[in-house]
Amino acid sequence: MLKQEIEDGQSSLADPAFRADVLNGLSTRPRAIPARWFYDRRGSELFEAITALPEYYPTRTETALLQGIAPELAEAIGPGRAVVEFGAGSAAKTPILLGAIDPAAYVPIDISADFLRDSSAELARRFPDLPVLPLAGDFLRPLPLPAEVAALPKLGFFPGSTIGNMDPHAGVDLLRAMRASLGEGAQLLIGMDRVKGTEVLIPAYDDAAGVTARFNLNLLERINRELGGTIPVADFRHRAIWNEDASRIEMHLAALRDVEFRVDGRPFSIQQGETIHTENSHKYGPRGGRLLLRAGGWTPIREWTDPQGWFALILAEAQPARSAP
Ligand code: AVJ
Protein backbone atom coordinates (compact mmCIF):
# COMPACT_ATOMS: atom_id res chain seq x y z
CA MET A 1 0.00 0.00 0.00
CA LEU A 2 1.29 3.43 -0.92
CA LYS A 3 1.04 6.41 1.36
CA GLN A 4 -0.42 9.01 -1.00
CA GLU A 5 0.95 12.14 0.51
CA ILE A 6 4.67 12.37 0.02
CA GLU A 7 6.39 13.74 3.07
CA ASP A 8 8.56 16.76 2.47
CA GLY A 9 11.62 16.13 4.61
CA GLN A 10 13.57 19.12 3.36
CA SER A 11 13.09 21.85 0.77
CA SER A 12 13.98 20.50 -2.68
CA LEU A 13 16.84 21.84 -4.75
CA ALA A 14 15.30 23.77 -7.64
CA ASP A 15 16.53 26.24 -10.22
CA PRO A 16 18.38 28.58 -7.85
CA ALA A 17 20.72 25.82 -6.70
CA PHE A 18 21.38 24.69 -10.28
CA ARG A 19 22.07 28.27 -11.35
CA ALA A 20 24.38 28.86 -8.40
CA ASP A 21 26.32 25.62 -8.97
CA VAL A 22 26.73 26.32 -12.69
CA LEU A 23 27.73 29.99 -12.38
CA ASN A 24 30.09 29.19 -9.55
CA GLY A 25 31.47 26.07 -11.25
CA LEU A 26 32.20 27.89 -14.52
CA SER A 27 33.92 30.74 -12.67
CA THR A 28 36.36 28.80 -10.48
CA ARG A 29 39.47 26.85 -11.62
CA PRO A 30 39.50 24.02 -12.30
CA ARG A 31 35.99 24.49 -13.69
CA ALA A 32 33.65 21.87 -12.27
CA ILE A 33 29.89 21.29 -12.04
CA PRO A 34 28.46 18.72 -9.57
CA ALA A 35 27.41 15.44 -11.20
CA ARG A 36 23.92 15.46 -9.66
CA TRP A 37 22.82 18.01 -12.30
CA PHE A 38 23.12 15.35 -15.01
CA TYR A 39 19.76 13.93 -14.05
CA ASP A 40 17.03 15.97 -15.69
CA ARG A 41 14.47 13.91 -17.63
CA ARG A 42 16.75 13.53 -20.66
CA GLY A 43 19.79 12.80 -18.47
CA SER A 44 17.89 10.11 -16.55
CA GLU A 45 16.86 8.50 -19.85
CA LEU A 46 20.45 8.56 -21.07
CA PHE A 47 21.67 7.03 -17.80
CA GLU A 48 19.10 4.24 -18.25
CA ALA A 49 20.54 3.68 -21.73
CA ILE A 50 24.08 3.59 -20.27
CA THR A 51 23.10 0.79 -17.89
CA ALA A 52 22.19 -1.38 -20.91
CA LEU A 53 25.51 -0.80 -22.77
CA PRO A 54 27.80 -3.80 -23.20
CA GLU A 55 30.76 -1.81 -21.80
CA TYR A 56 28.93 -0.52 -18.70
CA TYR A 57 29.27 -3.48 -16.33
CA PRO A 58 28.27 -1.97 -12.89
CA THR A 59 24.47 -2.15 -13.11
CA ARG A 60 24.18 -5.66 -14.50
CA THR A 61 26.96 -6.95 -12.25
CA GLU A 62 25.35 -5.56 -9.10
CA THR A 63 21.87 -6.75 -10.11
CA ALA A 64 23.09 -10.30 -10.77
CA LEU A 65 25.05 -10.24 -7.51
CA LEU A 66 21.96 -9.18 -5.51
CA GLN A 67 19.97 -11.97 -7.13
CA GLY A 68 22.63 -14.54 -6.40
CA ILE A 69 23.02 -13.66 -2.72
CA ALA A 70 19.29 -13.24 -1.97
CA PRO A 71 19.17 -16.25 0.41
CA GLU A 72 22.27 -15.03 2.26
CA LEU A 73 20.78 -11.54 2.54
CA ALA A 74 17.63 -13.01 4.04
CA GLU A 75 19.74 -14.80 6.63
CA ALA A 76 22.07 -11.85 7.43
CA ILE A 77 19.35 -9.18 7.56
CA GLY A 78 16.24 -11.05 8.66
CA PRO A 79 12.55 -10.07 8.31
CA GLY A 80 10.69 -7.10 9.77
CA ARG A 81 13.04 -4.23 8.98
CA ALA A 82 12.11 -0.87 7.51
CA VAL A 83 14.15 -0.59 4.32
CA VAL A 84 15.26 3.02 3.77
CA GLU A 85 16.59 3.53 0.26
CA PHE A 86 18.77 6.58 -0.38
CA GLY A 87 17.63 7.57 -3.88
CA ALA A 88 14.30 6.57 -5.44
CA GLY A 89 14.31 2.85 -6.03
CA SER A 90 15.85 1.29 -9.07
CA ALA A 91 13.19 -0.70 -10.92
CA ALA A 92 15.49 -3.73 -11.14
CA LYS A 93 17.40 -3.85 -7.85
CA THR A 94 14.91 -2.77 -5.19
CA PRO A 95 12.37 -5.58 -5.84
CA ILE A 96 15.16 -8.17 -5.52
CA LEU A 97 16.06 -6.90 -2.06
CA LEU A 98 12.46 -6.45 -0.90
CA GLY A 99 11.54 -9.89 -2.21
CA ALA A 100 14.51 -11.48 -0.45
CA ILE A 101 14.13 -10.16 3.11
CA ASP A 102 10.41 -9.77 3.94
CA PRO A 103 10.61 -6.16 5.23
CA ALA A 104 7.99 -4.37 7.38
CA ALA A 105 8.06 -1.09 5.42
CA TYR A 106 9.85 0.63 2.56
CA VAL A 107 10.94 4.29 2.68
CA PRO A 108 12.48 5.63 -0.55
CA ILE A 109 14.14 9.04 -0.16
CA ASP A 110 14.72 11.27 -3.18
CA ILE A 111 15.15 14.92 -3.96
CA SER A 112 12.75 14.61 -6.94
CA ALA A 113 9.15 14.26 -5.71
CA ASP A 114 7.99 13.43 -9.28
CA PHE A 115 10.42 10.58 -9.73
CA LEU A 116 9.59 9.37 -6.24
CA ARG A 117 5.85 9.33 -6.93
CA ASP A 118 6.24 7.18 -10.08
CA SER A 119 8.73 4.68 -8.71
CA SER A 120 6.85 4.34 -5.39
CA ALA A 121 3.53 3.65 -7.12
CA GLU A 122 5.19 0.93 -9.22
CA LEU A 123 6.71 -0.71 -6.13
CA ALA A 124 3.45 -0.53 -4.19
CA ARG A 125 1.80 -2.42 -7.08
CA ARG A 126 4.42 -5.15 -6.94
CA PHE A 127 4.31 -5.45 -3.14
CA PRO A 128 0.64 -4.79 -2.26
CA ASP A 129 1.04 -5.71 1.42
CA LEU A 130 4.14 -3.60 2.04
CA PRO A 131 3.70 -0.09 3.50
CA VAL A 132 5.51 2.24 1.05
CA LEU A 133 6.30 5.61 2.65
CA PRO A 134 8.09 7.92 0.18
CA LEU A 135 10.06 10.81 1.63
CA ALA A 136 11.04 13.81 -0.53
CA GLY A 137 14.24 15.37 0.70
CA ASP A 138 17.99 15.72 0.55
CA PHE A 139 19.59 12.65 2.10
CA LEU A 140 22.99 14.36 2.27
CA ARG A 141 21.76 15.67 5.62
CA PRO A 142 20.17 13.73 8.49
CA LEU A 143 16.41 13.41 7.91
CA PRO A 144 13.57 12.61 10.30
CA LEU A 145 12.02 9.32 9.09
CA PRO A 146 8.22 8.82 8.93
CA ALA A 147 6.72 8.17 12.38
CA GLU A 148 5.37 4.81 11.13
CA VAL A 149 8.88 3.33 11.08
CA ALA A 150 10.23 4.88 14.28
CA ALA A 151 9.99 1.68 16.30
CA LEU A 152 11.17 -0.68 13.53
CA PRO A 153 14.73 -1.90 13.02
CA LYS A 154 16.20 -0.21 9.93
CA LEU A 155 18.12 -1.31 6.87
CA GLY A 156 19.66 1.45 4.74
CA PHE A 157 20.03 0.56 1.06
CA PHE A 158 22.46 2.52 -1.10
CA PRO A 159 23.15 0.57 -4.30
CA GLY A 160 24.64 1.66 -7.61
CA SER A 161 28.02 2.80 -6.30
CA THR A 162 26.50 6.24 -5.95
CA ILE A 163 28.90 6.74 -3.02
CA GLY A 164 31.61 6.79 -5.73
CA ASN A 165 30.33 10.14 -7.00
CA MET A 166 31.51 11.71 -3.77
CA ASP A 167 35.12 12.25 -2.84
CA PRO A 168 36.00 10.31 0.33
CA HIS A 169 35.58 13.40 2.53
CA ALA A 170 31.99 13.97 1.34
CA GLY A 171 31.34 10.21 1.31
CA VAL A 172 32.20 9.97 5.00
CA ASP A 173 29.90 12.92 5.74
CA LEU A 174 27.10 11.12 3.89
CA LEU A 175 27.66 7.84 5.73
CA ARG A 176 27.53 9.71 9.03
CA ALA A 177 24.31 11.47 7.99
CA MET A 178 22.82 8.06 7.13
CA ARG A 179 23.86 6.74 10.53
CA ALA A 180 22.20 9.73 12.21
CA SER A 181 19.00 9.20 10.18
CA LEU A 182 18.81 5.43 10.76
CA GLY A 183 20.07 5.26 14.34
CA GLU A 184 22.22 2.87 16.31
CA GLY A 185 21.63 -0.80 15.56
CA ALA A 186 20.69 -0.10 11.95
CA GLN A 187 22.20 -2.02 9.06
CA LEU A 188 23.37 -0.60 5.74
CA LEU A 189 23.67 -2.50 2.45
CA ILE A 190 25.89 -0.49 0.12
CA GLY A 191 27.17 -1.12 -3.40
CA MET A 192 30.74 -0.12 -4.29
CA ASP A 193 32.47 -0.43 -7.62
CA ARG A 194 35.91 -2.04 -7.28
CA VAL A 195 39.28 -0.90 -8.63
CA LYS A 196 40.09 -2.71 -11.88
CA GLY A 197 42.13 -2.30 -15.05
CA THR A 198 41.71 0.72 -17.29
CA GLU A 199 40.99 -1.61 -20.23
CA VAL A 200 37.65 -2.25 -18.49
CA LEU A 201 37.13 1.10 -16.73
CA ILE A 202 37.72 3.50 -19.61
CA PRO A 203 35.32 1.89 -22.13
CA ALA A 204 32.67 1.73 -19.38
CA TYR A 205 32.78 5.56 -19.28
CA ASP A 206 33.56 6.15 -22.98
CA ASP A 207 31.44 3.63 -24.89
CA ALA A 208 31.65 2.92 -28.60
CA ALA A 209 28.06 4.02 -29.27
CA GLY A 210 28.70 7.44 -27.69
CA VAL A 211 25.84 7.25 -25.17
CA THR A 212 28.04 8.37 -22.25
CA ALA A 213 29.27 11.26 -24.39
CA ARG A 214 25.65 12.33 -24.99
CA PHE A 215 24.93 11.95 -21.25
CA ASN A 216 27.86 14.23 -20.41
CA LEU A 217 27.08 16.79 -23.14
CA ASN A 218 23.41 16.89 -22.07
CA LEU A 219 24.57 18.90 -19.06
CA LEU A 220 25.53 21.75 -21.41
CA GLU A 221 22.21 21.41 -23.22
CA ARG A 222 20.40 21.53 -19.89
CA ILE A 223 22.26 24.73 -19.00
CA ASN A 224 21.19 26.21 -22.34
CA ARG A 225 17.57 25.09 -21.80
CA GLU A 226 17.09 26.05 -18.17
CA LEU A 227 19.53 28.89 -17.54
CA GLY A 228 19.33 30.79 -20.79
CA GLY A 229 22.74 29.54 -21.90
CA THR A 230 24.35 30.05 -25.31
CA ILE A 231 27.00 27.34 -24.98
CA PRO A 232 28.10 25.99 -28.39
CA VAL A 233 27.69 22.34 -27.40
CA ALA A 234 29.25 21.03 -30.64
CA ASP A 235 32.51 22.71 -29.63
CA PHE A 236 32.89 20.42 -26.59
CA ARG A 237 34.02 16.83 -26.46
CA HIS A 238 33.41 14.13 -23.85
CA ARG A 239 36.53 12.85 -22.11
CA ALA A 240 36.90 10.00 -19.56
CA ILE A 241 40.21 9.57 -17.73
CA TRP A 242 41.51 7.36 -14.91
CA ASN A 243 43.04 9.34 -12.05
CA GLU A 244 45.30 6.78 -10.38
CA ASP A 245 46.22 8.95 -7.35
CA ALA A 246 42.57 9.56 -6.46
CA SER A 247 41.44 6.07 -7.60
CA ARG A 248 38.67 7.45 -9.74
CA ILE A 249 37.28 7.84 -13.22
CA GLU A 250 36.82 11.49 -14.10
CA MET A 251 34.51 12.79 -16.79
CA HIS A 252 35.27 16.13 -18.39
CA LEU A 253 33.95 18.28 -21.21
CA ALA A 254 36.90 19.61 -23.19
CA ALA A 255 36.70 22.71 -25.40
CA LEU A 256 37.72 21.89 -28.99
CA ARG A 257 38.48 25.58 -29.70
CA ASP A 258 38.35 28.91 -27.89
CA VAL A 259 34.68 29.52 -27.05
CA GLU A 260 32.64 32.40 -25.67
CA PHE A 261 29.11 32.16 -24.37
CA ARG A 262 26.65 33.46 -21.80
CA VAL A 263 24.78 31.78 -18.98
CA ASP A 264 22.03 33.72 -17.21
CA GLY A 265 23.40 36.85 -18.91
CA ARG A 266 26.92 36.34 -17.59
CA PRO A 267 29.79 36.08 -20.10
CA PHE A 268 32.29 33.21 -20.02
CA SER A 269 35.25 32.33 -22.21
CA ILE A 270 36.97 28.97 -22.25
CA GLN A 271 40.22 28.30 -24.10
CA GLN A 272 40.82 25.42 -26.46
CA GLY A 273 41.87 22.32 -24.48
CA GLU A 274 40.44 23.58 -21.17
CA THR A 275 37.91 21.26 -19.51
CA ILE A 276 34.84 21.43 -17.32
CA HIS A 277 35.06 18.60 -14.77
CA THR A 278 31.61 17.03 -14.56
CA GLU A 279 31.91 13.78 -12.60
CA ASN A 280 34.05 11.62 -10.34
CA SER A 281 33.41 7.92 -9.98
CA HIS A 282 35.62 6.60 -7.20
CA LYS A 283 36.60 2.92 -7.19
CA TYR A 284 37.44 1.15 -3.92
CA GLY A 285 39.53 -1.90 -3.15
CA PRO A 286 38.40 -4.24 -0.32
CA ARG A 287 40.40 -2.42 2.36
CA GLY A 288 39.55 1.06 1.07
CA GLY A 289 35.84 0.27 1.00
CA ARG A 290 35.83 -1.08 4.53
CA LEU A 291 37.90 1.84 5.82
CA LEU A 292 35.48 4.32 4.23
CA LEU A 293 32.57 2.63 6.01
CA ARG A 294 34.36 2.60 9.38
CA ALA A 295 35.27 6.28 8.98
CA GLY A 296 31.55 6.94 8.43
CA GLY A 297 30.51 5.12 11.61
CA TRP A 298 29.58 1.75 10.05
CA THR A 299 31.14 -1.61 10.92
CA PRO A 300 31.31 -3.99 7.92
CA ILE A 301 29.90 -7.41 8.83
CA ARG A 302 29.61 -9.20 5.47
CA GLU A 303 30.83 -8.63 1.96
CA TRP A 304 29.95 -10.19 -1.39
CA THR A 305 31.42 -9.77 -4.87
CA ASP A 306 30.74 -11.19 -8.30
CA PRO A 307 33.11 -13.95 -9.53
CA GLN A 308 35.37 -11.41 -11.29
CA GLY A 309 35.57 -9.20 -8.18
CA TRP A 310 34.34 -6.20 -10.16
CA PHE A 311 31.62 -4.99 -7.81
CA ALA A 312 31.03 -5.36 -4.06
CA LEU A 313 27.95 -5.31 -1.86
CA ILE A 314 28.85 -4.67 1.76
CA LEU A 315 26.54 -5.15 4.75
CA ALA A 316 27.50 -2.93 7.68
CA GLU A 317 26.09 -2.16 11.11
CA ALA A 318 25.82 1.04 13.17
CA GLN A 319 27.31 -0.35 16.35
CA PRO A 320 27.47 1.66 19.56
CA ALA A 321 30.66 3.72 19.81
CA ARG A 322 33.36 1.97 21.83
CA SER A 323 36.72 3.35 22.84
CA ALA A 324 39.95 1.39 22.56
CA PRO A 325 40.72 -0.96 25.47
C1 AVJ B 1 25.23 6.41 -11.16
C2 AVJ B 1 27.13 7.50 -10.29
C3 AVJ B 1 27.04 5.14 -10.27
O1 AVJ B 1 29.54 6.65 -11.73
O2 AVJ B 1 29.13 4.83 -12.81
C4 AVJ B 1 27.65 6.30 -15.52
C5 AVJ B 1 27.07 7.44 -13.27
N1 AVJ B 1 28.44 8.27 -15.20
N2 AVJ B 1 28.38 6.66 -16.61
C6 AVJ B 1 28.77 5.89 -12.32
C7 AVJ B 1 27.70 7.33 -14.63
C8 AVJ B 1 28.83 7.85 -16.40
C9 AVJ B 1 27.29 6.25 -12.41
N3 AVJ B 1 26.68 6.34 -11.04
PDB file of C-alpha atoms in Angstrom, residues 59-191:
ATOM      1  CA  THR A  59      24.466  -2.147 -13.107  1.00  0.00           C
ATOM      2  CA  ARG A  60      24.179  -5.662 -14.502  1.00  0.00           C
ATOM      3  CA  THR A  61      26.961  -6.954 -12.248  1.00  0.00           C
ATOM      4  CA  GLU A  62      25.350  -5.562  -9.096  1.00  0.00           C
ATOM      5  CA  THR A  63      21.871  -6.749 -10.113  1.00  0.00           C
ATOM      6  CA  ALA A  64      23.085 -10.303 -10.766  1.00  0.00           C
ATOM      7  CA  LEU A  65      25.045 -10.240  -7.507  1.00  0.00           C
ATOM      8  CA  LEU A  66      21.959  -9.179  -5.512  1.00  0.00           C
ATOM      9  CA  GLN A  67      19.968 -11.967  -7.127  1.00  0.00           C
ATOM     10  CA  GLY A  68      22.634 -14.544  -6.401  1.00  0.00           C
ATOM     11  CA  ILE A  69      23.018 -13.658  -2.721  1.00  0.00           C
ATOM     12  CA  ALA A  70      19.292 -13.245  -1.973  1.00  0.00           C
ATOM     13  CA  PRO A  71      19.173 -16.247   0.406  1.00  0.00           C
ATOM     14  CA  GLU A  72      22.272 -15.031   2.255  1.00  0.00           C
ATOM     15  CA  LEU A  73      20.785 -11.535   2.539  1.00  0.00           C
ATOM     16  CA  ALA A  74      17.629 -13.008   4.043  1.00  0.00           C
ATOM     17  CA  GLU A  75      19.745 -14.803   6.634  1.00  0.00           C
ATOM     18  CA  ALA A  76      22.075 -11.850   7.431  1.00  0.00           C
ATOM     19  CA  ILE A  77      19.346  -9.179   7.561  1.00  0.00           C
ATOM     20  CA  GLY A  78      16.240 -11.048   8.660  1.00  0.00           C
ATOM     21  CA  PRO A  79      12.551 -10.070   8.306  1.00  0.00           C
ATOM     22  CA  GLY A  80      10.694  -7.100   9.772  1.00  0.00           C
ATOM     23  CA  ARG A  81      13.040  -4.231   8.984  1.00  0.00           C
ATOM     24  CA  ALA A  82      12.108  -0.866   7.515  1.00  0.00           C
ATOM     25  CA  VAL A  83      14.151  -0.588   4.319  1.00  0.00           C
ATOM     26  CA  VAL A  84      15.259   3.016   3.772  1.00  0.00           C
ATOM     27  CA  GLU A  85      16.590   3.533   0.262  1.00  0.00           C
ATOM     28  CA  PHE A  86      18.765   6.578  -0.384  1.00  0.00           C
ATOM     29  CA  GLY A  87      17.632   7.571  -3.877  1.00  0.00           C
ATOM     30  CA  ALA A  88      14.304   6.572  -5.438  1.00  0.00           C
ATOM     31  CA  GLY A  89      14.305   2.852  -6.026  1.00  0.00           C
ATOM     32  CA  SER A  90      15.851   1.285  -9.068  1.00  0.00           C
ATOM     33  CA  ALA A  91      13.190  -0.705 -10.921  1.00  0.00           C
ATOM     34  CA  ALA A  92      15.493  -3.726 -11.143  1.00  0.00           C
ATOM     35  CA  LYS A  93      17.398  -3.851  -7.848  1.00  0.00           C
ATOM     36  CA  THR A  94      14.909  -2.770  -5.189  1.00  0.00           C
ATOM     37  CA  PRO A  95      12.373  -5.582  -5.836  1.00  0.00           C
ATOM     38  CA  ILE A  96      15.156  -8.173  -5.522  1.00  0.00           C
ATOM     39  CA  LEU A  97      16.063  -6.902  -2.059  1.00  0.00           C
ATOM     40  CA  LEU A  98      12.457  -6.449  -0.896  1.00  0.00           C
ATOM     41  CA  GLY A  99      11.544  -9.892  -2.211  1.00  0.00           C
ATOM     42  CA  ALA A 100      14.515 -11.482  -0.451  1.00  0.00           C
ATOM     43  CA  ILE A 101      14.128 -10.160   3.112  1.00  0.00           C
ATOM     44  CA  ASP A 102      10.405  -9.767   3.941  1.00  0.00           C
ATOM     45  CA  PRO A 103      10.615  -6.164   5.231  1.00  0.00           C
ATOM     46  CA  ALA A 104       7.990  -4.373   7.378  1.00  0.00           C
ATOM     47  CA  ALA A 105       8.062  -1.086   5.419  1.00  0.00           C
ATOM     48  CA  TYR A 106       9.847   0.632   2.557  1.00  0.00           C
ATOM     49  CA  VAL A 107      10.941   4.289   2.681  1.00  0.00           C
ATOM     50  CA  PRO A 108      12.481   5.629  -0.550  1.00  0.00           C
ATOM     51  CA  ILE A 109      14.138   9.039  -0.158  1.00  0.00           C
ATOM     52  CA  ASP A 110      14.723  11.268  -3.183  1.00  0.00           C
ATOM     53  CA  ILE A 111      15.148  14.923  -3.962  1.00  0.00           C
ATOM     54  CA  SER A 112      12.753  14.613  -6.940  1.00  0.00           C
ATOM     55  CA  ALA A 113       9.155  14.262  -5.708  1.00  0.00           C
ATOM     56  CA  ASP A 114       7.993  13.433  -9.276  1.00  0.00           C
ATOM     57  CA  PHE A 115      10.425  10.579  -9.734  1.00  0.00           C
ATOM     58  CA  LEU A 116       9.593   9.367  -6.238  1.00  0.00           C
ATOM     59  CA  ARG A 117       5.855   9.325  -6.934  1.00  0.00           C
ATOM     60  CA  ASP A 118       6.240   7.182 -10.077  1.00  0.00           C
ATOM     61  CA  SER A 119       8.733   4.678  -8.710  1.00  0.00           C
ATOM     62  CA  SER A 120       6.851   4.336  -5.390  1.00  0.00           C
ATOM     63  CA  ALA A 121       3.533   3.648  -7.124  1.00  0.00           C
ATOM     64  CA  GLU A 122       5.190   0.933  -9.219  1.00  0.00           C
ATOM     65  CA  LEU A 123       6.708  -0.714  -6.126  1.00  0.00           C
ATOM     66  CA  ALA A 124       3.447  -0.533  -4.194  1.00  0.00           C
ATOM     67  CA  ARG A 125       1.804  -2.421  -7.078  1.00  0.00           C
ATOM     68  CA  ARG A 126       4.422  -5.153  -6.942  1.00  0.00           C
ATOM     69  CA  PHE A 127       4.309  -5.448  -3.136  1.00  0.00           C
ATOM     70  CA  PRO A 128       0.642  -4.792  -2.264  1.00  0.00           C
ATOM     71  CA  ASP A 129       1.042  -5.709   1.425  1.00  0.00           C
ATOM     72  CA  LEU A 130       4.143  -3.596   2.040  1.00  0.00           C
ATOM     73  CA  PRO A 131       3.696  -0.086   3.503  1.00  0.00           C
ATOM     74  CA  VAL A 132       5.511   2.244   1.051  1.00  0.00           C
ATOM     75  CA  LEU A 133       6.299   5.607   2.648  1.00  0.00           C
ATOM     76  CA  PRO A 134       8.092   7.918   0.177  1.00  0.00           C
ATOM     77  CA  LEU A 135      10.058  10.810   1.630  1.00  0.00           C
ATOM     78  CA  ALA A 136      11.043  13.812  -0.534  1.00  0.00           C
ATOM     79  CA  GLY A 137      14.240  15.368   0.703  1.00  0.00           C
ATOM     80  CA  ASP A 138      17.994  15.719   0.546  1.00  0.00           C
ATOM     81  CA  PHE A 139      19.589  12.654   2.102  1.00  0.00           C
ATOM     82  CA  LEU A 140      22.989  14.356   2.266  1.00  0.00           C
ATOM     83  CA  ARG A 141      21.755  15.672   5.615  1.00  0.00           C
ATOM     84  CA  PRO A 142      20.168  13.734   8.495  1.00  0.00           C
ATOM     85  CA  LEU A 143      16.413  13.408   7.905  1.00  0.00           C
ATOM     86  CA  PRO A 144      13.567  12.607  10.300  1.00  0.00           C
ATOM     87  CA  LEU A 145      12.016   9.323   9.095  1.00  0.00           C
ATOM     88  CA  PRO A 146       8.221   8.823   8.931  1.00  0.00           C
ATOM     89  CA  ALA A 147       6.722   8.173  12.382  1.00  0.00           C
ATOM     90  CA  GLU A 148       5.368   4.812  11.131  1.00  0.00           C
ATOM     91  CA  VAL A 149       8.878   3.325  11.077  1.00  0.00           C
ATOM     92  CA  ALA A 150      10.233   4.884  14.276  1.00  0.00           C
ATOM     93  CA  ALA A 151       9.985   1.676  16.298  1.00  0.00           C
ATOM     94  CA  LEU A 152      11.174  -0.678  13.535  1.00  0.00           C
ATOM     95  CA  PRO A 153      14.734  -1.901  13.023  1.00  0.00           C
ATOM     96  CA  LYS A 154      16.199  -0.212   9.928  1.00  0.00           C
ATOM     97  CA  LEU A 155      18.123  -1.312   6.866  1.00  0.00           C
ATOM     98  CA  GLY A 156      19.656   1.452   4.745  1.00  0.00           C
ATOM     99  CA  PHE A 157      20.031   0.560   1.060  1.00  0.00           C
ATOM    100  CA  PHE A 158      22.462   2.524  -1.102  1.00  0.00           C
ATOM    101  CA  PRO A 159      23.146   0.572  -4.303  1.00  0.00           C
ATOM    102  CA  GLY A 160      24.638   1.656  -7.608  1.00  0.00           C
ATOM    103  CA  SER A 161      28.023   2.795  -6.301  1.00  0.00           C
ATOM    104  CA  THR A 162      26.496   6.244  -5.952  1.00  0.00           C
ATOM    105  CA  ILE A 163      28.897   6.741  -3.017  1.00  0.00           C
ATOM    106  CA  GLY A 164      31.609   6.785  -5.727  1.00  0.00           C
ATOM    107  CA  ASN A 165      30.332  10.135  -7.003  1.00  0.00           C
ATOM    108  CA  MET A 166      31.512  11.710  -3.770  1.00  0.00           C
ATOM    109  CA  ASP A 167      35.122  12.254  -2.840  1.00  0.00           C
ATOM    110  CA  PRO A 168      36.000  10.312   0.329  1.00  0.00           C
ATOM    111  CA  HIS A 169      35.580  13.397   2.527  1.00  0.00           C
ATOM    112  CA  ALA A 170      31.988  13.966   1.336  1.00  0.00           C
ATOM    113  CA  GLY A 171      31.345  10.205   1.306  1.00  0.00           C
ATOM    114  CA  VAL A 172      32.202   9.973   4.997  1.00  0.00           C
ATOM    115  CA  ASP A 173      29.898  12.919   5.745  1.00  0.00           C
ATOM    116  CA  LEU A 174      27.101  11.125   3.893  1.00  0.00           C
ATOM    117  CA  LEU A 175      27.664   7.843   5.729  1.00  0.00           C
ATOM    118  CA  ARG A 176      27.525   9.711   9.031  1.00  0.00           C
ATOM    119  CA  ALA A 177      24.305  11.475   7.993  1.00  0.00           C
ATOM    120  CA  MET A 178      22.823   8.062   7.134  1.00  0.00           C
ATOM    121  CA  ARG A 179      23.858   6.736  10.535  1.00  0.00           C
ATOM    122  CA  ALA A 180      22.201   9.733  12.205  1.00  0.00           C
ATOM    123  CA  SER A 181      18.996   9.199  10.175  1.00  0.00           C
ATOM    124  CA  LEU A 182      18.809   5.428  10.755  1.00  0.00           C
ATOM    125  CA  GLY A 183      20.068   5.258  14.336  1.00  0.00           C
ATOM    126  CA  GLU A 184      22.223   2.871  16.313  1.00  0.00           C
ATOM    127  CA  GLY A 185      21.633  -0.804  15.556  1.00  0.00           C
ATOM    128  CA  ALA A 186      20.692  -0.102  11.946  1.00  0.00           C
ATOM    129  CA  GLN A 187      22.204  -2.023   9.057  1.00  0.00           C
ATOM    130  CA  LEU A 188      23.371  -0.600   5.739  1.00  0.00           C
ATOM    131  CA  LEU A 189      23.673  -2.497   2.446  1.00  0.00           C
ATOM    132  CA  ILE A 190      25.891  -0.489   0.123  1.00  0.00           C
ATOM    133  CA  GLY A 191      27.173  -1.122  -3.398  1.00  0.00           C
TER     134      GLY A 191
END
